[in-house]
Amino acid sequence: MSGNIQLLTDTLATAKSEGRSALIAYLPAGFPTVDGGIEAIKAVLDGGADVVEVGLPHSDPVLDGPVIQTADDIALRGGVKIADVMRTVREAHAATGKPVLVMTYWNPIDRYGVERFTAELAEAGGAGCILPDLPVQESALWREHAEKHGLATVFVVAPSSRDERLARITAAGSGFVYAASLMGVTGTRASVSSQAEDLVGRTRATGTDLPVCVGLGVSDATQAAEVAGFADGVIVGSAFVKAMLDAPDDAAGVEAVRALAGDLAKGVRRQA
């Protein structure tokens, strides 16, 4: 069975044709529970997100700040497994018809087996993977299997990435390019880094046809509108996780992320 890279490509192209950025949301699997996480992810997609990234909880999430680390810890203590991540992808995609990616560090895939992971993700209806710590020069095995199974390989670029490396990453990647707006970890911030627009410009200057989507720091509709002014997609994670953590119970958390997705969806259509 082939994965849904084409659905991802088409979804991002549709947003562009509508003169707006895509809204890409992130929530970890298994948070606050496996079932609760699935309901939250479906709510985010129903609320207005175009694409969702399902986080594979990790004990040492080097890109993630304290908010997502807290959620990962809750999921891991709850016993979340890769099978639960695949179930989350399957049910979120089946319920909404929207593209669902997995965001994961490389070690869990390496231990699980690349062929097994890609085959199961494609079978679940997944659109691909975001791999923040997989160096492009060590990615050939992953890309071979991802391509075979119709999955996108999304690499992360940062303000520190030199132009030569940006060119190598855009040549190897598929789906879109994840542009980290600053040097640091995920988390909501009072303002979006001024480095983000420069990074998007330098990434596009490689000649790539891939959409360039910006994450790290976007937390409200005003910031989403600002980023939408120069990026193909706006990625929001910590704000959704924080809304879940701050809610008095799981049901309230689901409604909170649904409302936040709606607010952010208006923001990407507003464009500052």
PDB file of C-alpha atoms in Angstrom:
ATOM      1  CA  MET A   1       0.000   0.000   0.000  1.00  0.00           C
ATOM      2  CA  SER A   2       1.284   3.448  -0.909  1.00  0.00           C
ATOM      3  CA  GLY A   3       1.450   6.353   1.506  1.00  0.00           C
ATOM      4  CA  ASN A   4      -0.156   9.728   1.054  1.00  0.00           C
ATOM      5  CA  ILE A   5       2.676  11.991  -0.122  1.00  0.00           C
ATOM      6  CA  GLN A   6       0.486  13.088  -3.036  1.00  0.00           C
ATOM      7  CA  LEU A   7      -2.275  14.143  -0.667  1.00  0.00           C
ATOM      8  CA  LEU A   8       0.249  16.265   1.235  1.00  0.00           C
ATOM      9  CA  THR A   9       1.527  17.838  -1.982  1.00  0.00           C
ATOM     10  CA  ASP A  10      -2.006  18.531  -3.207  1.00  0.00           C
ATOM     11  CA  THR A  11      -3.087  20.014   0.141  1.00  0.00           C
ATOM     12  CA  LEU A  12      -0.190  22.465   0.199  1.00  0.00           C
ATOM     13  CA  ALA A  13      -0.794  23.351  -3.457  1.00  0.00           C
ATOM     14  CA  THR A  14      -4.475  24.010  -2.754  1.00  0.00           C
ATOM     15  CA  ALA A  15      -3.607  26.403   0.064  1.00  0.00           C
ATOM     16  CA  LYS A  16      -1.238  28.237  -2.272  1.00  0.00           C
ATOM     17  CA  SER A  17      -3.908  28.450  -4.983  1.00  0.00           C
ATOM     18  CA  GLU A  18      -6.196  30.059  -2.394  1.00  0.00           C
ATOM     19  CA  GLY A  19      -3.562  32.728  -1.772  1.00  0.00           C
ATOM     20  CA  ARG A  20      -2.763  31.636   1.754  1.00  0.00           C
ATOM     21  CA  SER A  21      -0.385  29.583   3.843  1.00  0.00           C
ATOM     22  CA  ALA A  22      -1.250  26.113   5.058  1.00  0.00           C
ATOM     23  CA  LEU A  23      -1.781  25.552   8.774  1.00  0.00           C
ATOM     24  CA  ILE A  24       0.252  22.593  10.034  1.00  0.00           C
ATOM     25  CA  ALA A  25      -0.439  21.463  13.597  1.00  0.00           C
ATOM     26  CA  TYR A  26       1.571  19.224  15.907  1.00  0.00           C
ATOM     27  CA  LEU A  27       0.458  17.049  18.820  1.00  0.00           C
ATOM     28  CA  PRO A  28       2.232  14.011  20.288  1.00  0.00           C
ATOM     29  CA  ALA A  29       0.622  10.572  20.174  1.00  0.00           C
ATOM     30  CA  GLY A  30      -0.457   9.136  23.515  1.00  0.00           C
ATOM     31  CA  PHE A  31      -1.109  12.529  25.109  1.00  0.00           C
ATOM     32  CA  PRO A  32      -2.938  12.723  27.426  1.00  0.00           C
ATOM     33  CA  THR A  33      -3.819   9.100  26.569  1.00  0.00           C
ATOM     34  CA  VAL A  34      -3.801   7.248  23.244  1.00  0.00           C
ATOM     35  CA  ASP A  35      -7.561   7.655  22.820  1.00  0.00           C
ATOM     36  CA  GLY A  36      -7.471  11.235  24.113  1.00  0.00           C
ATOM     37  CA  GLY A  37      -4.653  12.103  21.756  1.00  0.00           C
ATOM     38  CA  ILE A  38      -6.558  10.771  18.764  1.00  0.00           C
ATOM     39  CA  GLU A  39      -9.593  12.861  19.691  1.00  0.00           C
ATOM     40  CA  ALA A  40      -7.421  15.970  20.112  1.00  0.00           C
ATOM     41  CA  ILE A  41      -5.729  15.481  16.745  1.00  0.00           C
ATOM     42  CA  LYS A  42      -9.058  14.956  14.993  1.00  0.00           C
ATOM     43  CA  ALA A  43     -10.355  18.130  16.673  1.00  0.00           C
ATOM     44  CA  VAL A  44      -7.367  20.140  15.445  1.00  0.00           C
ATOM     45  CA  LEU A  45      -7.961  18.958  11.882  1.00  0.00           C
ATOM     46  CA  ASP A  46     -11.714  19.544  12.117  1.00  0.00           C
ATOM     47  CA  GLY A  47     -11.025  22.976  13.611  1.00  0.00           C
ATOM     48  CA  GLY A  48      -9.086  24.187  10.591  1.00  0.00           C
ATOM     49  CA  ALA A  49      -5.598  22.664  10.372  1.00  0.00           C
ATOM     50  CA  ASP A  50      -4.702  21.513   6.858  1.00  0.00           C
ATOM     51  CA  VAL A  51      -2.041  19.020   7.929  1.00  0.00           C
ATOM     52  CA  VAL A  52      -1.099  17.445  11.249  1.00  0.00           C
ATOM     53  CA  GLU A  53       2.207  16.148  12.584  1.00  0.00           C
ATOM     54  CA  VAL A  54       1.839  13.304  15.074  1.00  0.00           C
ATOM     55  CA  GLY A  55       4.790  13.333  17.443  1.00  0.00           C
ATOM     56  CA  LEU A  56       6.417  10.036  18.369  1.00  0.00           C
ATOM     57  CA  PRO A  57       7.227  10.636  22.053  1.00  0.00           C
ATOM     58  CA  HIS A  58      10.924  10.378  22.873  1.00  0.00           C
ATOM     59  CA  SER A  59      12.808  10.407  26.146  1.00  0.00           C
ATOM     60  CA  ASP A  60      15.385  12.903  24.855  1.00  0.00           C
ATOM     61  CA  PRO A  61      13.603  15.255  22.414  1.00  0.00           C
ATOM     62  CA  VAL A  62      16.513  17.538  21.556  1.00  0.00           C
ATOM     63  CA  LEU A  63      14.453  19.964  19.426  1.00  0.00           C
ATOM     64  CA  ASP A  64      11.607  20.270  21.900  1.00  0.00           C
ATOM     65  CA  GLY A  65      11.191  22.699  24.764  1.00  0.00           C
ATOM     66  CA  PRO A  66       9.625  22.075  28.190  1.00  0.00           C
ATOM     67  CA  VAL A  67       5.980  22.120  27.059  1.00  0.00           C
ATOM     68  CA  ILE A  68       6.354  19.295  24.537  1.00  0.00           C
ATOM     69  CA  GLN A  69       8.787  17.469  26.824  1.00  0.00           C
ATOM     70  CA  THR A  70       6.065  17.451  29.496  1.00  0.00           C
ATOM     71  CA  ALA A  71       3.553  15.967  27.059  1.00  0.00           C
ATOM     72  CA  ASP A  72       6.077  13.370  25.864  1.00  0.00           C
ATOM     73  CA  ASP A  73       6.749  12.366  29.464  1.00  0.00           C
ATOM     74  CA  ILE A  74       3.027  11.890  30.105  1.00  0.00           C
ATOM     75  CA  ALA A  75       2.722   9.757  26.977  1.00  0.00           C
ATOM     76  CA  LEU A  76       5.789   7.651  27.783  1.00  0.00           C
ATOM     77  CA  ARG A  77       4.672   7.057  31.354  1.00  0.00           C
ATOM     78  CA  GLY A  78       1.343   5.975  29.906  1.00  0.00           C
ATOM     79  CA  GLY A  79       3.187   3.287  27.934  1.00  0.00           C
ATOM     80  CA  VAL A  80       2.762   4.664  24.406  1.00  0.00           C
ATOM     81  CA  LYS A  81       4.242   2.430  21.714  1.00  0.00           C
ATOM     82  CA  ILE A  82       4.970   2.824  18.006  1.00  0.00           C
ATOM     83  CA  ALA A  83       1.834   0.750  17.346  1.00  0.00           C
ATOM     84  CA  ASP A  84      -0.153   3.488  19.120  1.00  0.00           C
ATOM     85  CA  VAL A  85       1.468   6.123  16.900  1.00  0.00           C
ATOM     86  CA  MET A  86       0.421   4.150  13.807  1.00  0.00           C
ATOM     87  CA  ARG A  87      -3.101   3.794  15.178  1.00  0.00           C
ATOM     88  CA  THR A  88      -3.225   7.541  15.794  1.00  0.00           C
ATOM     89  CA  VAL A  89      -2.172   8.241  12.213  1.00  0.00           C
ATOM     90  CA  ARG A  90      -4.697   5.735  10.840  1.00  0.00           C
ATOM     91  CA  GLU A  91      -7.667   7.030  12.803  1.00  0.00           C
ATOM     92  CA  ALA A  92      -6.878  10.734  12.307  1.00  0.00           C
ATOM     93  CA  HIS A  93      -6.516  10.315   8.550  1.00  0.00           C
ATOM     94  CA  ALA A  94      -9.556   8.038   8.208  1.00  0.00           C
ATOM     95  CA  ALA A  95     -11.756  10.469  10.150  1.00  0.00           C
ATOM     96  CA  THR A  96     -10.693  13.636   8.327  1.00  0.00           C
ATOM     97  CA  GLY A  97      -9.172  12.667   4.974  1.00  0.00           C
ATOM     98  CA  LYS A  98      -6.344  15.115   5.673  1.00  0.00           C
ATOM     99  CA  PRO A  99      -2.581  14.436   5.453  1.00  0.00           C
ATOM    100  CA  VAL A 100      -0.992  13.105   8.627  1.00  0.00           C
ATOM    101  CA  LEU A 101       2.785  12.974   9.133  1.00  0.00           C
ATOM    102  CA  VAL A 102       4.879  11.545  11.938  1.00  0.00           C
ATOM    103  CA  MET A 103       7.534  13.712  13.549  1.00  0.00           C
ATOM    104  CA  THR A 104      10.179  11.545  15.127  1.00  0.00           C
ATOM    105  CA  TYR A 105      13.811  11.363  16.079  1.00  0.00           C
ATOM    106  CA  TRP A 106      15.841   8.766  14.234  1.00  0.00           C
ATOM    107  CA  ASN A 107      16.658   6.326  17.033  1.00  0.00           C
ATOM    108  CA  PRO A 108      13.147   4.822  17.406  1.00  0.00           C
ATOM    109  CA  ILE A 109      12.955   4.164  13.649  1.00  0.00           C
ATOM    110  CA  ASP A 110      16.440   2.685  13.602  1.00  0.00           C
ATOM    111  CA  ARG A 111      15.565   0.293  16.408  1.00  0.00           C
ATOM    112  CA  TYR A 112      12.150  -0.583  14.964  1.00  0.00           C
ATOM    113  CA  GLY A 113      13.494  -1.176  11.450  1.00  0.00           C
ATOM    114  CA  VAL A 114      13.252   1.240   8.527  1.00  0.00           C
ATOM    115  CA  GLU A 115      11.386  -1.135   6.195  1.00  0.00           C
ATOM    116  CA  ARG A 116       8.916  -2.113   8.920  1.00  0.00           C
ATOM    117  CA  PHE A 117       8.299   1.493   9.970  1.00  0.00           C
ATOM    118  CA  THR A 118       7.768   2.853   6.454  1.00  0.00           C
ATOM    119  CA  ALA A 119       5.536  -0.060   5.428  1.00  0.00           C
ATOM    120  CA  GLU A 120       3.349   0.328   8.523  1.00  0.00           C
ATOM    121  CA  LEU A 121       3.149   4.126   8.184  1.00  0.00           C
ATOM    122  CA  ALA A 122       2.061   3.820   4.548  1.00  0.00           C
ATOM    123  CA  GLU A 123      -0.499   1.150   5.456  1.00  0.00           C
ATOM    124  CA  ALA A 124      -1.898   3.490   8.127  1.00  0.00           C
ATOM    125  CA  GLY A 125      -2.438   6.212   5.518  1.00  0.00           C
ATOM    126  CA  GLY A 126       0.494   8.357   6.642  1.00  0.00           C
ATOM    127  CA  ALA A 127       1.878  11.047   4.356  1.00  0.00           C
ATOM    128  CA  GLY A 128       5.499  10.932   5.525  1.00  0.00           C
ATOM    129  CA  CYS A 129       7.948  11.792   8.279  1.00  0.00           C
ATOM    130  CA  ILE A 130       9.677  14.839   9.667  1.00  0.00           C
ATOM    131  CA  LEU A 131      13.130  13.784  10.846  1.00  0.00           C
ATOM    132  CA  PRO A 132      14.800  16.633  12.756  1.00  0.00           C
ATOM    133  CA  ASP A 133      17.987  14.788  13.734  1.00  0.00           C
ATOM    134  CA  LEU A 134      18.657  12.671  10.624  1.00  0.00           C
ATOM    135  CA  PRO A 135      21.563  14.234   8.687  1.00  0.00           C
ATOM    136  CA  VAL A 136      20.816  14.407   4.983  1.00  0.00           C
ATOM    137  CA  GLN A 137      24.149  12.729   4.208  1.00  0.00           C
ATOM    138  CA  GLU A 138      23.083   9.688   6.261  1.00  0.00           C
ATOM    139  CA  SER A 139      19.524   9.506   4.952  1.00  0.00           C
ATOM    140  CA  ALA A 140      19.841   7.314   1.844  1.00  0.00           C
ATOM    141  CA  LEU A 141      18.401   4.157   3.453  1.00  0.00           C
ATOM    142  CA  TRP A 142      15.431   6.019   4.882  1.00  0.00           C
ATOM    143  CA  ARG A 143      14.727   7.862   1.622  1.00  0.00           C
ATOM    144  CA  GLU A 144      14.905   4.641  -0.401  1.00  0.00           C
ATOM    145  CA  HIS A 145      12.190   3.025   1.714  1.00  0.00           C
ATOM    146  CA  ALA A 146      10.130   6.201   2.072  1.00  0.00           C
ATOM    147  CA  GLU A 147      10.040   6.648  -1.700  1.00  0.00           C
ATOM    148  CA  LYS A 148       9.124   2.994  -2.208  1.00  0.00           C
ATOM    149  CA  HIS A 149       6.151   3.413   0.110  1.00  0.00           C
ATOM    150  CA  GLY A 150       4.952   6.823  -1.106  1.00  0.00           C
ATOM    151  CA  LEU A 151       6.049   8.792   1.952  1.00  0.00           C
ATOM    152  CA  ALA A 152       7.487  12.293   2.197  1.00  0.00           C
ATOM    153  CA  THR A 153      10.879  12.939   3.788  1.00  0.00           C
ATOM    154  CA  VAL A 154      10.782  16.332   5.475  1.00  0.00           C
ATOM    155  CA  PHE A 155      14.109  17.723   6.633  1.00  0.00           C
ATOM    156  CA  VAL A 156      14.607  20.601   9.049  1.00  0.00           C
ATOM    157  CA  VAL A 157      16.709  23.640   8.142  1.00  0.00           C
ATOM    158  CA  ALA A 158      17.849  26.300  10.594  1.00  0.00           C
ATOM    159  CA  PRO A 159      19.199  29.860  10.438  1.00  0.00           C
ATOM    160  CA  SER A 160      22.674  28.383  10.874  1.00  0.00           C
ATOM    161  CA  SER A 161      22.326  26.218   7.736  1.00  0.00           C
ATOM    162  CA  ARG A 162      24.741  27.361   5.055  1.00  0.00           C
ATOM    163  CA  ASP A 163      23.528  27.844   1.498  1.00  0.00           C
ATOM    164  CA  GLU A 164      25.396  24.760   0.265  1.00  0.00           C
ATOM    165  CA  ARG A 165      23.683  22.609   2.902  1.00  0.00           C
ATOM    166  CA  LEU A 166      20.289  24.150   2.135  1.00  0.00           C
ATOM    167  CA  ALA A 167      20.738  23.125  -1.494  1.00  0.00           C
ATOM    168  CA  ARG A 168      21.627  19.582  -0.502  1.00  0.00           C
ATOM    169  CA  ILE A 169      18.632  19.305   1.820  1.00  0.00           C
ATOM    170  CA  THR A 170      16.115  20.688  -0.661  1.00  0.00           C
ATOM    171  CA  ALA A 171      17.440  18.320  -3.341  1.00  0.00           C
ATOM    172  CA  ALA A 172      17.017  15.300  -1.063  1.00  0.00           C
ATOM    173  CA  GLY A 173      13.774  16.176   0.697  1.00  0.00           C
ATOM    174  CA  SER A 174      10.162  15.822  -0.371  1.00  0.00           C
ATOM    175  CA  GLY A 175       6.780  17.061   0.784  1.00  0.00           C
ATOM    176  CA  PHE A 176       8.001  20.367   2.183  1.00  0.00           C
ATOM    177  CA  VAL A 177      10.968  21.918   3.973  1.00  0.00           C
ATOM    178  CA  TYR A 178      10.604  22.578   7.707  1.00  0.00           C
ATOM    179  CA  ALA A 179      12.296  25.916   8.418  1.00  0.00           C
ATOM    180  CA  ALA A 180      13.096  26.336  12.119  1.00  0.00           C
ATOM    181  CA  SER A 181      12.631  30.036  12.728  1.00  0.00           C
ATOM    182  CA  LEU A 182      15.381  30.302  15.328  1.00  0.00           C
ATOM    183  CA  MET A 183      18.273  28.515  16.952  1.00  0.00           C
ATOM    184  CA  GLY A 184      16.784  26.821  19.978  1.00  0.00           C
ATOM    185  CA  VAL A 185      13.972  24.530  21.054  1.00  0.00           C
ATOM    186  CA  THR A 186      10.241  24.562  20.446  1.00  0.00           C
ATOM    187  CA  GLY A 187       8.001  26.770  22.543  1.00  0.00           C
ATOM    188  CA  THR A 188       5.564  29.654  22.340  1.00  0.00           C
ATOM    189  CA  ARG A 189       7.186  33.058  22.086  1.00  0.00           C
ATOM    190  CA  ALA A 190       6.086  36.662  22.257  1.00  0.00           C
ATOM    191  CA  SER A 191       7.335  37.343  18.730  1.00  0.00           C
ATOM    192  CA  VAL A 192       8.463  35.425  15.672  1.00  0.00           C
ATOM    193  CA  SER A 193      12.193  35.492  14.985  1.00  0.00           C
ATOM    194  CA  SER A 194      13.334  37.945  12.321  1.00  0.00           C
ATOM    195  CA  GLN A 195      15.626  35.175  11.055  1.00  0.00           C
ATOM    196  CA  ALA A 196      12.656  33.221   9.747  1.00  0.00           C
ATOM    197  CA  GLU A 197      11.940  35.317   6.667  1.00  0.00           C
ATOM    198  CA  ASP A 198      15.626  35.342   5.684  1.00  0.00           C
ATOM    199  CA  LEU A 199      15.808  31.557   6.046  1.00  0.00           C
ATOM    200  CA  VAL A 200      12.732  31.088   3.859  1.00  0.00           C
ATOM    201  CA  GLY A 201      14.280  33.324   1.205  1.00  0.00           C
ATOM    202  CA  ARG A 202      17.598  31.483   1.267  1.00  0.00           C
ATOM    203  CA  THR A 203      15.841  28.117   1.085  1.00  0.00           C
ATOM    204  CA  ARG A 204      13.785  29.185  -1.922  1.00  0.00           C
ATOM    205  CA  ALA A 205      16.934  30.559  -3.545  1.00  0.00           C
ATOM    206  CA  THR A 206      18.201  26.988  -3.925  1.00  0.00           C
ATOM    207  CA  GLY A 207      15.686  26.676  -6.750  1.00  0.00           C
ATOM    208  CA  THR A 208      13.538  24.140  -4.943  1.00  0.00           C
ATOM    209  CA  ASP A 209       9.883  23.630  -5.831  1.00  0.00           C
ATOM    210  CA  LEU A 210       9.167  22.375  -2.308  1.00  0.00           C
ATOM    211  CA  PRO A 211       6.959  24.536  -0.089  1.00  0.00           C
ATOM    212  CA  VAL A 212       8.851  26.121   2.813  1.00  0.00           C
ATOM    213  CA  CYS A 213       6.955  25.955   6.104  1.00  0.00           C
ATOM    214  CA  VAL A 214       8.004  27.784   9.264  1.00  0.00           C
ATOM    215  CA  GLY A 215       7.831  26.456  12.806  1.00  0.00           C
ATOM    216  CA  LEU A 216       9.133  27.215  16.322  1.00  0.00           C
ATOM    217  CA  GLY A 217       7.490  30.059  18.153  1.00  0.00           C
ATOM    218  CA  VAL A 218       4.100  30.653  16.520  1.00  0.00           C
ATOM    219  CA  SER A 219       1.388  30.691  19.169  1.00  0.00           C
ATOM    220  CA  ASP A 220      -1.510  32.910  18.060  1.00  0.00           C
ATOM    221  CA  ALA A 221      -3.390  34.206  15.023  1.00  0.00           C
ATOM    222  CA  THR A 222      -1.390  37.438  14.816  1.00  0.00           C
ATOM    223  CA  GLN A 223       1.917  35.567  14.636  1.00  0.00           C
ATOM    224  CA  ALA A 224       0.389  33.070  12.199  1.00  0.00           C
ATOM    225  CA  ALA A 225      -0.634  35.963   9.934  1.00  0.00           C
ATOM    226  CA  GLU A 226       2.887  37.413  10.138  1.00  0.00           C
ATOM    227  CA  VAL A 227       4.537  34.135   9.113  1.00  0.00           C
ATOM    228  CA  ALA A 228       1.889  33.518   6.454  1.00  0.00           C
ATOM    229  CA  GLY A 229       3.098  36.698   4.789  1.00  0.00           C
ATOM    230  CA  PHE A 230       6.319  34.999   3.695  1.00  0.00           C
ATOM    231  CA  ALA A 231       6.013  31.214   4.231  1.00  0.00           C
ATOM    232  CA  ASP A 232       4.056  28.490   2.447  1.00  0.00           C
ATOM    233  CA  GLY A 233       3.001  26.939   5.726  1.00  0.00           C
ATOM    234  CA  VAL A 234       2.763  27.880   9.399  1.00  0.00           C
ATOM    235  CA  ILE A 235       3.657  25.122  11.875  1.00  0.00           C
ATOM    236  CA  VAL A 236       2.223  25.303  15.396  1.00  0.00           C
ATOM    237  CA  GLY A 237       2.984  22.764  18.125  1.00  0.00           C
ATOM    238  CA  SER A 238       3.663  24.027  21.629  1.00  0.00           C
ATOM    239  CA  ALA A 239       0.574  26.265  21.670  1.00  0.00           C
ATOM    240  CA  PHE A 240      -1.652  23.231  21.040  1.00  0.00           C
ATOM    241  CA  VAL A 241       0.128  21.161  23.669  1.00  0.00           C
ATOM    242  CA  LYS A 242      -0.083  24.012  26.180  1.00  0.00           C
ATOM    243  CA  ALA A 243      -3.821  24.341  25.546  1.00  0.00           C
ATOM    244  CA  MET A 244      -4.209  20.661  26.397  1.00  0.00           C
ATOM    245  CA  LEU A 245      -2.011  20.910  29.496  1.00  0.00           C
ATOM    246  CA  ASP A 246      -3.861  23.978  30.789  1.00  0.00           C
ATOM    247  CA  ALA A 247      -7.335  22.489  30.326  1.00  0.00           C
ATOM    248  CA  PRO A 248      -9.185  21.279  33.452  1.00  0.00           C
ATOM    249  CA  ASP A 249      -9.977  17.911  31.846  1.00  0.00           C
ATOM    250  CA  ASP A 250      -9.462  15.993  28.610  1.00  0.00           C
ATOM    251  CA  ALA A 251     -12.794  17.013  27.065  1.00  0.00           C
ATOM    252  CA  ALA A 252     -12.060  20.680  27.693  1.00  0.00           C
ATOM    253  CA  GLY A 253      -8.603  20.175  26.179  1.00  0.00           C
ATOM    254  CA  VAL A 254     -10.102  18.794  22.980  1.00  0.00           C
ATOM    255  CA  GLU A 255     -12.393  21.804  22.660  1.00  0.00           C
ATOM    256  CA  ALA A 256      -9.521  24.171  23.446  1.00  0.00           C
ATOM    257  CA  VAL A 257      -7.346  22.836  20.617  1.00  0.00           C
ATOM    258  CA  ARG A 258     -10.316  22.856  18.231  1.00  0.00           C
ATOM    259  CA  ALA A 259     -10.885  26.540  19.002  1.00  0.00           C
ATOM    260  CA  LEU A 260      -7.192  27.376  18.715  1.00  0.00           C
ATOM    261  CA  ALA A 261      -7.019  25.664  15.316  1.00  0.00           C
ATOM    262  CA  GLY A 262      -9.956  27.776  14.161  1.00  0.00           C
ATOM    263  CA  ASP A 263      -8.294  30.959  15.367  1.00  0.00           C
ATOM    264  CA  LEU A 264      -4.979  30.095  13.719  1.00  0.00           C
ATOM    265  CA  ALA A 265      -6.755  29.105  10.491  1.00  0.00           C
ATOM    266  CA  LYS A 266      -8.202  32.619  10.353  1.00  0.00           C
ATOM    267  CA  GLY A 267      -4.709  33.980  10.972  1.00  0.00           C
ATOM    268  CA  VAL A 268      -3.095  32.203   7.997  1.00  0.00           C
ATOM    269  CA  ARG A 269      -5.872  33.586   5.807  1.00  0.00           C
ATOM    270  CA  ARG A 270      -5.413  37.115   7.101  1.00  0.00           C
ATOM    271  CA  GLN A 271      -1.695  37.508   6.314  1.00  0.00           C
ATOM    272  CA  ALA A 272      -0.121  40.500   8.014  1.00  0.00           C
TER     273      ALA A 272
END
